[in-house]
Amino acid sequence: MEVTRIIAVRHGETAWNVDARIQGQLDIGLNDHGHWQARQVGQALAAEPVTAVYASDLQRAWHTAQRIAEATGAPLQPELGLRERGFGLFEGKTFQEIEQAWPEQASQWRRRVPEWVPPEGGESLLLVRERVAETVQRIAARHPGELIVLVAHGGVLDAIYRLATRQALDAPRTWKLPNAAINRLLWSPEGLAMIGWSDTGHLEVTARDEGSA
């Protein structure tokens, strides 16, 4: 079976990224800089032979994906499996607020305990990895020998990186997840492989790096 080439992109910047406020599955839109980043990544990919663009339906990812679809001429499809990790009670709060109000829960989060679930409807890292792995496999298997773009969120991109590099869920993150960076991978039935990560050459300013948004 021919491999599928994948470009994975995190959405452009939001006001909540700037404030270090947890977005999770709340539907927060791009700020002005995020819209600029979306246009920049679209222009950077305009000459790529993209067959299809798939995106989280949350507007920060969807609007980023629209710019890529417009620039490449590829069809755009929503994919719920590319949504950000659900953070339950923590959504809408800053890291500092969470540490002050729920220090025990915050400690499990910091330590990346794979089974830990954010209270009131959150997802564990195990569930996120399972969801992302299934989604990427299902989509990529439709496009052997083709190039596709996946537009998602920091938590999803982190899961993709770990799947491609065979890193444990609780391993400290040493890689960046900038808004609107270009990340290149290959998929085959054996899994994901890394080609290049965190290319921000198309952005004229330093992209903010947030772990989850």
mmCIF file of N, CA and C in Angstrom, residues 39-142:
data_model
loop_
_atom_site.group_PDB
_atom_site.id
_atom_site.type_symbol
_atom_site.label_atom_id
_atom_site.label_comp_id
_atom_site.label_asym_id
_atom_site.label_seq_id
_atom_site.Cartn_x
_atom_site.Cartn_y
_atom_site.Cartn_z
ATOM 1 N N ARG A 39 -3.777 32.976 7.032
ATOM 2 C CA ARG A 39 -3.508 33.375 5.637
ATOM 3 C C ARG A 39 -2.087 33.001 5.240
ATOM 4 N N GLN A 40 -1.154 33.173 6.161
ATOM 5 C CA GLN A 40 0.246 32.853 5.856
ATOM 6 C C GLN A 40 0.457 31.365 5.590
ATOM 7 N N VAL A 41 -0.153 30.520 6.419
ATOM 8 C CA VAL A 41 0.032 29.082 6.207
ATOM 9 C C VAL A 41 -0.679 28.644 4.934
ATOM 10 N N GLY A 42 -1.810 29.272 4.605
ATOM 11 C CA GLY A 42 -2.479 28.975 3.338
ATOM 12 C C GLY A 42 -1.590 29.300 2.155
ATOM 13 N N GLN A 43 -0.964 30.472 2.185
ATOM 14 C CA GLN A 43 -0.068 30.864 1.102
ATOM 15 C C GLN A 43 1.137 29.934 1.011
ATOM 16 N N ALA A 44 1.653 29.516 2.170
ATOM 17 C CA ALA A 44 2.817 28.633 2.182
ATOM 18 C C ALA A 44 2.523 27.280 1.547
ATOM 19 N N LEU A 45 1.256 26.839 1.630
ATOM 20 C CA LEU A 45 0.883 25.519 1.103
ATOM 21 C C LEU A 45 0.202 25.594 -0.265
ATOM 22 N N ALA A 46 0.110 26.797 -0.829
ATOM 23 C CA ALA A 46 -0.667 26.985 -2.057
ATOM 24 C C ALA A 46 -0.180 26.127 -3.214
ATOM 25 N N ALA A 47 1.104 25.885 -3.298
ATOM 26 C CA ALA A 47 1.653 25.113 -4.420
ATOM 27 C C ALA A 47 1.729 23.615 -4.138
ATOM 28 N N GLU A 48 1.322 23.197 -2.969
ATOM 29 C CA GLU A 48 1.372 21.771 -2.610
ATOM 30 C C GLU A 48 0.205 21.027 -3.268
ATOM 31 N N PRO A 49 0.434 19.781 -3.706
ATOM 32 C CA PRO A 49 -0.635 19.011 -4.367
ATOM 33 C C PRO A 49 -1.597 18.370 -3.359
ATOM 34 N N VAL A 50 -2.287 19.203 -2.607
ATOM 35 C CA VAL A 50 -3.155 18.713 -1.534
ATOM 36 C C VAL A 50 -4.442 18.139 -2.117
ATOM 37 N N THR A 51 -4.784 16.936 -1.705
ATOM 38 C CA THR A 51 -5.994 16.265 -2.168
ATOM 39 C C THR A 51 -7.213 16.655 -1.338
ATOM 40 N N ALA A 52 -7.022 16.805 -0.034
ATOM 41 C CA ALA A 52 -8.144 17.101 0.856
ATOM 42 C C ALA A 52 -7.630 17.750 2.127
ATOM 43 N N VAL A 53 -8.479 18.591 2.716
ATOM 44 C CA VAL A 53 -8.187 19.212 4.005
ATOM 45 C C VAL A 53 -9.260 18.764 4.989
ATOM 46 N N TYR A 54 -8.830 18.254 6.135
ATOM 47 C CA TYR A 54 -9.739 17.845 7.202
ATOM 48 C C TYR A 54 -9.447 18.718 8.415
ATOM 49 N N ALA A 55 -10.499 19.136 9.119
ATOM 50 C CA ALA A 55 -10.292 20.036 10.241
ATOM 51 C C ALA A 55 -11.280 19.782 11.358
ATOM 52 N N SER A 56 -10.850 20.044 12.572
ATOM 53 C CA SER A 56 -11.763 20.161 13.699
ATOM 54 C C SER A 56 -12.835 21.179 13.343
ATOM 55 N N ASP A 57 -14.054 20.942 13.826
ATOM 56 C CA ASP A 57 -15.141 21.870 13.522
ATOM 57 C C ASP A 57 -15.141 23.097 14.426
ATOM 58 N N LEU A 58 -14.284 23.135 15.439
ATOM 59 C CA LEU A 58 -14.185 24.322 16.283
ATOM 60 C C LEU A 58 -13.618 25.465 15.450
ATOM 61 N N GLN A 59 -14.179 26.665 15.593
ATOM 62 C CA GLN A 59 -13.937 27.704 14.608
ATOM 63 C C GLN A 59 -12.479 28.131 14.495
ATOM 64 N N ARG A 60 -11.695 28.031 15.570
ATOM 65 C CA ARG A 60 -10.288 28.429 15.459
ATOM 66 C C ARG A 60 -9.525 27.528 14.487
ATOM 67 N N ALA A 61 -9.872 26.244 14.467
ATOM 68 C CA ALA A 61 -9.266 25.320 13.512
ATOM 69 C C ALA A 61 -9.942 25.420 12.146
ATOM 70 N N TRP A 62 -11.277 25.535 12.155
ATOM 71 C CA TRP A 62 -12.026 25.567 10.903
ATOM 72 C C TRP A 62 -11.648 26.769 10.044
ATOM 73 N N HIS A 63 -11.539 27.942 10.666
ATOM 74 C CA HIS A 63 -11.184 29.137 9.908
ATOM 75 C C HIS A 63 -9.747 29.075 9.398
ATOM 76 N N THR A 64 -8.854 28.463 10.166
ATOM 77 C CA THR A 64 -7.488 28.238 9.681
ATOM 78 C C THR A 64 -7.518 27.315 8.468
ATOM 79 N N ALA A 65 -8.291 26.258 8.562
ATOM 80 C CA ALA A 65 -8.386 25.294 7.463
ATOM 81 C C ALA A 65 -9.012 25.908 6.213
ATOM 82 N N GLN A 66 -9.957 26.813 6.400
ATOM 83 C CA GLN A 66 -10.572 27.461 5.237
ATOM 84 C C GLN A 66 -9.543 28.201 4.395
ATOM 85 N N ARG A 67 -8.596 28.857 5.055
ATOM 86 C CA ARG A 67 -7.555 29.582 4.315
ATOM 87 C C ARG A 67 -6.679 28.603 3.537
ATOM 88 N N ILE A 68 -6.411 27.445 4.112
ATOM 89 C CA ILE A 68 -5.596 26.434 3.417
ATOM 90 C C ILE A 68 -6.368 25.850 2.238
ATOM 91 N N ALA A 69 -7.639 25.553 2.453
ATOM 92 C CA ALA A 69 -8.460 24.995 1.372
ATOM 93 C C ALA A 69 -8.592 25.986 0.222
ATOM 94 N N GLU A 70 -8.792 27.253 0.550
ATOM 95 C CA GLU A 70 -8.903 28.273 -0.499
ATOM 96 C C GLU A 70 -7.616 28.374 -1.305
ATOM 97 N N ALA A 71 -6.473 28.339 -0.613
ATOM 98 C CA ALA A 71 -5.187 28.509 -1.282
ATOM 99 C C ALA A 71 -4.807 27.308 -2.144
ATOM 100 N N THR A 72 -5.180 26.103 -1.694
ATOM 101 C CA THR A 72 -4.783 24.888 -2.412
ATOM 102 C C THR A 72 -5.847 24.399 -3.386
ATOM 103 N N GLY A 73 -7.086 24.860 -3.214
ATOM 104 C CA GLY A 73 -8.183 24.378 -4.038
ATOM 105 C C GLY A 73 -8.708 23.015 -3.612
ATOM 106 N N ALA A 74 -8.258 22.520 -2.466
ATOM 107 C CA ALA A 74 -8.681 21.199 -2.000
ATOM 108 C C ALA A 74 -9.993 21.305 -1.226
ATOM 109 N N PRO A 75 -10.826 20.276 -1.284
ATOM 110 C CA PRO A 75 -12.075 20.294 -0.510
ATOM 111 C C PRO A 75 -11.796 20.224 0.979
ATOM 112 N N LEU A 76 -12.660 20.857 1.765
ATOM 113 C CA LEU A 76 -12.522 20.924 3.215
ATOM 114 C C LEU A 76 -13.644 20.135 3.864
ATOM 115 N N GLN A 77 -13.283 19.273 4.807
ATOM 116 C CA GLN A 77 -14.277 18.441 5.477
ATOM 117 C C GLN A 77 -14.109 18.536 6.995
ATOM 118 N N PRO A 78 -15.214 18.654 7.746
ATOM 119 C CA PRO A 78 -15.113 18.671 9.208
ATOM 120 C C PRO A 78 -14.846 17.274 9.748
ATOM 121 N N GLU A 79 -14.101 17.191 10.834
ATOM 122 C CA GLU A 79 -13.786 15.909 11.453
ATOM 123 C C GLU A 79 -13.763 16.094 12.978
ATOM 124 N N LEU A 80 -14.797 15.556 13.639
ATOM 125 C CA LEU A 80 -14.916 15.713 15.084
ATOM 126 C C LEU A 80 -13.765 15.051 15.833
ATOM 127 N N GLY A 81 -13.170 14.029 15.230
ATOM 128 C CA GLY A 81 -12.058 13.340 15.874
ATOM 129 C C GLY A 81 -10.813 14.199 16.014
ATOM 130 N N LEU A 82 -10.782 15.347 15.325
ATOM 131 C CA LEU A 82 -9.647 16.262 15.421
ATOM 132 C C LEU A 82 -9.895 17.375 16.443
ATOM 133 N N ARG A 83 -10.991 17.305 17.185
ATOM 134 C CA ARG A 83 -11.250 18.306 18.218
ATOM 135 C C ARG A 83 -10.198 18.235 19.327
ATOM 136 N N GLU A 84 -10.052 19.384 20.025
ATOM 137 C CA GLU A 84 -9.129 19.429 21.147
ATOM 138 C C GLU A 84 -9.578 18.498 22.263
ATOM 139 N N ARG A 85 -8.647 18.167 23.133
ATOM 140 C CA ARG A 85 -8.958 17.391 24.331
ATOM 141 C C ARG A 85 -10.025 18.106 25.143
ATOM 142 N N GLY A 86 -10.975 17.361 25.668
ATOM 143 C CA GLY A 86 -11.959 17.941 26.562
ATOM 144 C C GLY A 86 -11.359 18.146 27.945
ATOM 145 N N PHE A 87 -11.442 19.379 28.455
ATOM 146 C CA PHE A 87 -10.872 19.684 29.759
ATOM 147 C C PHE A 87 -11.927 19.921 30.836
ATOM 148 N N GLY A 88 -13.183 19.648 30.516
ATOM 149 C CA GLY A 88 -14.233 19.693 31.522
ATOM 150 C C GLY A 88 -14.267 20.989 32.307
ATOM 151 N N LEU A 89 -14.209 20.864 33.621
ATOM 152 C CA LEU A 89 -14.308 21.996 34.539
ATOM 153 C C LEU A 89 -13.226 23.045 34.308
ATOM 154 N N PHE A 90 -12.101 22.646 33.746
ATOM 155 C CA PHE A 90 -10.963 23.555 33.596
ATOM 156 C C PHE A 90 -11.095 24.496 32.396
ATOM 157 N N GLU A 91 -12.027 24.216 31.509
ATOM 158 C CA GLU A 91 -12.160 25.053 30.323
ATOM 159 C C GLU A 91 -12.566 26.464 30.707
ATOM 160 N N GLY A 92 -11.884 27.450 30.129
ATOM 161 C CA GLY A 92 -12.141 28.850 30.435
ATOM 162 C C GLY A 92 -11.275 29.408 31.545
ATOM 163 N N LYS A 93 -10.459 28.568 32.169
ATOM 164 C CA LYS A 93 -9.617 29.001 33.278
ATOM 165 C C LYS A 93 -8.137 29.017 32.865
ATOM 166 N N THR A 94 -7.350 29.807 33.576
ATOM 167 C CA THR A 94 -5.914 29.853 33.319
ATOM 168 C C THR A 94 -5.219 28.751 34.111
ATOM 169 N N PHE A 95 -3.983 28.443 33.721
ATOM 170 C CA PHE A 95 -3.204 27.458 34.459
ATOM 171 C C PHE A 95 -3.074 27.877 35.927
ATOM 172 N N GLN A 96 -2.828 29.157 36.154
ATOM 173 C CA GLN A 96 -2.659 29.659 37.520
ATOM 174 C C GLN A 96 -3.928 29.477 38.345
ATOM 175 N N GLU A 97 -5.075 29.766 37.759
ATOM 176 C CA GLU A 97 -6.341 29.593 38.468
ATOM 177 C C GLU A 97 -6.572 28.132 38.848
ATOM 178 N N ILE A 98 -6.225 27.232 37.949
ATOM 179 C CA ILE A 98 -6.412 25.800 38.202
ATOM 180 C C ILE A 98 -5.497 25.339 39.330
ATOM 181 N N GLU A 99 -4.237 25.778 39.305
ATOM 182 C CA GLU A 99 -3.297 25.374 40.349
ATOM 183 C C GLU A 99 -3.726 25.887 41.718
ATOM 184 N N GLN A 100 -4.306 27.078 41.758
ATOM 185 C CA GLN A 100 -4.745 27.642 43.034
ATOM 186 C C GLN A 100 -6.001 26.951 43.565
ATOM 187 N N ALA A 101 -6.928 26.648 42.682
ATOM 188 C CA ALA A 101 -8.204 26.091 43.115
ATOM 189 C C ALA A 101 -8.174 24.578 43.304
ATOM 190 N N TRP A 102 -7.412 23.868 42.478
ATOM 191 C CA TRP A 102 -7.375 22.400 42.514
ATOM 192 C C TRP A 102 -5.931 21.900 42.455
ATOM 193 N N PRO A 103 -5.131 22.135 43.485
ATOM 194 C CA PRO A 103 -3.704 21.781 43.425
ATOM 195 C C PRO A 103 -3.442 20.301 43.180
ATOM 196 N N GLU A 104 -4.282 19.432 43.745
ATOM 197 C CA GLU A 104 -4.067 17.995 43.537
ATOM 198 C C GLU A 104 -4.321 17.596 42.088
ATOM 199 N N GLN A 105 -5.423 18.113 41.541
ATOM 200 C CA GLN A 105 -5.743 17.845 40.136
ATOM 201 C C GLN A 105 -4.672 18.447 39.224
ATOM 202 N N ALA A 106 -4.226 19.657 39.549
ATOM 203 C CA ALA A 106 -3.207 20.320 38.738
ATOM 204 C C ALA A 106 -1.903 19.526 38.734
ATOM 205 N N SER A 107 -1.586 18.900 39.850
ATOM 206 C CA SER A 107 -0.367 18.089 39.939
ATOM 207 C C SER A 107 -0.441 16.888 39.003
ATOM 208 N N GLN A 108 -1.600 16.232 38.956
ATOM 209 C CA GLN A 108 -1.754 15.092 38.043
ATOM 210 C C GLN A 108 -1.662 15.536 36.588
ATOM 211 N N TRP A 109 -2.189 16.709 36.313
ATOM 212 C CA TRP A 109 -2.103 17.260 34.960
ATOM 213 C C TRP A 109 -0.642 17.527 34.589
ATOM 214 N N ARG A 110 0.078 18.208 35.488
ATOM 215 C CA ARG A 110 1.486 18.537 35.224
ATOM 216 C C ARG A 110 2.319 17.285 35.009
ATOM 217 N N ARG A 111 2.017 16.244 35.775
ATOM 218 C CA ARG A 111 2.789 14.995 35.686
ATOM 219 C C ARG A 111 2.347 14.119 34.515
ATOM 220 N N ARG A 112 1.332 14.575 33.781
ATOM 221 C CA ARG A 112 0.832 13.848 32.608
ATOM 222 C C ARG A 112 0.443 12.407 32.967
ATOM 223 N N VAL A 113 -0.321 12.277 34.041
ATOM 224 C CA VAL A 113 -0.817 10.949 34.424
ATOM 225 C C VAL A 113 -1.777 10.478 33.342
ATOM 226 N N PRO A 114 -1.455 9.383 32.634
ATOM 227 C CA PRO A 114 -2.248 9.002 31.453
ATOM 228 C C PRO A 114 -3.719 8.713 31.743
ATOM 229 N N GLU A 115 -4.017 8.189 32.933
ATOM 230 C CA GLU A 115 -5.394 7.798 33.248
ATOM 231 C C GLU A 115 -6.212 8.934 33.857
ATOM 232 N N TRP A 116 -5.551 10.033 34.221
ATOM 233 C CA TRP A 116 -6.251 11.119 34.905
ATOM 234 C C TRP A 116 -7.238 11.805 33.972
ATOM 235 N N VAL A 117 -8.441 12.058 34.499
ATOM 236 C CA VAL A 117 -9.506 12.685 33.717
ATOM 237 C C VAL A 117 -9.859 14.028 34.351
ATOM 238 N N PRO A 118 -9.781 15.141 33.616
ATOM 239 C CA PRO A 118 -10.245 16.420 34.166
ATOM 240 C C PRO A 118 -11.703 16.294 34.599
ATOM 241 N N PRO A 119 -12.069 16.854 35.764
ATOM 242 C CA PRO A 119 -13.433 16.679 36.288
ATOM 243 C C PRO A 119 -14.496 17.297 35.387
ATOM 244 N N GLU A 120 -15.682 16.712 35.467
ATOM 245 C CA GLU A 120 -16.872 17.213 34.776
ATOM 246 C C GLU A 120 -16.746 17.170 33.252
ATOM 247 N N GLY A 121 -16.475 15.977 32.737
ATOM 248 C CA GLY A 121 -16.555 15.790 31.294
ATOM 249 C C GLY A 121 -15.262 15.848 30.526
ATOM 250 N N GLY A 122 -14.126 15.814 31.212
ATOM 251 C CA GLY A 122 -12.851 15.856 30.515
ATOM 252 C C GLY A 122 -12.453 14.505 29.930
ATOM 253 N N GLU A 123 -11.346 14.511 29.194
ATOM 254 C CA GLU A 123 -10.804 13.290 28.582
ATOM 255 C C GLU A 123 -9.420 13.006 29.149
ATOM 256 N N SER A 124 -9.122 11.751 29.375
ATOM 257 C CA SER A 124 -7.776 11.362 29.776
ATOM 258 C C SER A 124 -6.846 11.395 28.567
ATOM 259 N N LEU A 125 -5.546 11.429 28.820
ATOM 260 C CA LEU A 125 -4.571 11.364 27.732
ATOM 261 C C LEU A 125 -4.703 10.051 26.969
ATOM 262 N N LEU A 126 -5.049 8.976 27.673
ATOM 263 C CA LEU A 126 -5.245 7.686 27.004
ATOM 264 C C LEU A 126 -6.384 7.766 25.990
ATOM 265 N N LEU A 127 -7.490 8.376 26.398
ATOM 266 C CA LEU A 127 -8.628 8.495 25.488
ATOM 267 C C LEU A 127 -8.308 9.398 24.302
ATOM 268 N N VAL A 128 -7.580 10.485 24.558
ATOM 269 C CA VAL A 128 -7.215 11.395 23.469
ATOM 270 C C VAL A 128 -6.328 10.682 22.459
ATOM 271 N N ARG A 129 -5.322 9.945 22.960
ATOM 272 C CA ARG A 129 -4.434 9.225 22.039
ATOM 273 C C ARG A 129 -5.215 8.214 21.212
ATOM 274 N N GLU A 130 -6.129 7.493 21.839
ATOM 275 C CA GLU A 130 -6.934 6.506 21.116
ATOM 276 C C GLU A 130 -7.789 7.182 20.045
ATOM 277 N N ARG A 131 -8.401 8.296 20.400
ATOM 278 C CA ARG A 131 -9.243 9.028 19.446
ATOM 279 C C ARG A 131 -8.419 9.564 18.277
ATOM 280 N N VAL A 132 -7.278 10.167 18.575
ATOM 281 C CA VAL A 132 -6.447 10.747 17.516
ATOM 282 C C VAL A 132 -5.870 9.656 16.614
ATOM 283 N N ALA A 133 -5.401 8.571 17.189
ATOM 284 C CA ALA A 133 -4.842 7.483 16.393
ATOM 285 C C ALA A 133 -5.893 6.904 15.446
ATOM 286 N N GLU A 134 -7.105 6.692 15.966
ATOM 287 C CA GLU A 134 -8.181 6.148 15.122
ATOM 288 C C GLU A 134 -8.535 7.125 14.010
ATOM 289 N N THR A 135 -8.611 8.412 14.336
ATOM 290 C CA THR A 135 -9.005 9.417 13.350
ATOM 291 C C THR A 135 -7.970 9.541 12.246
ATOM 292 N N VAL A 136 -6.704 9.636 12.617
ATOM 293 C CA VAL A 136 -5.645 9.774 11.609
ATOM 294 C C VAL A 136 -5.599 8.536 10.715
ATOM 295 N N GLN A 137 -5.704 7.357 11.313
ATOM 296 C CA GLN A 137 -5.666 6.124 10.518
ATOM 297 C C GLN A 137 -6.848 6.063 9.545
ATOM 298 N N ARG A 138 -8.027 6.391 10.043
ATOM 299 C CA ARG A 138 -9.230 6.323 9.202
ATOM 300 C C ARG A 138 -9.141 7.287 8.016
ATOM 301 N N ILE A 139 -8.688 8.505 8.285
ATOM 302 C CA ILE A 139 -8.587 9.492 7.210
ATOM 303 C C ILE A 139 -7.465 9.144 6.245
ATOM 304 N N ALA A 140 -6.293 8.850 6.784
ATOM 305 C CA ALA A 140 -5.128 8.609 5.924
ATOM 306 C C ALA A 140 -5.332 7.395 5.025
ATOM 307 N N ALA A 141 -6.039 6.376 5.520
ATOM 308 C CA ALA A 141 -6.266 5.162 4.730
ATOM 309 C C ALA A 141 -7.098 5.442 3.480
ATOM 310 N N ARG A 142 -7.847 6.552 3.473
ATOM 311 C CA ARG A 142 -8.630 6.922 2.287
ATOM 312 C C ARG A 142 -7.768 7.515 1.177
#
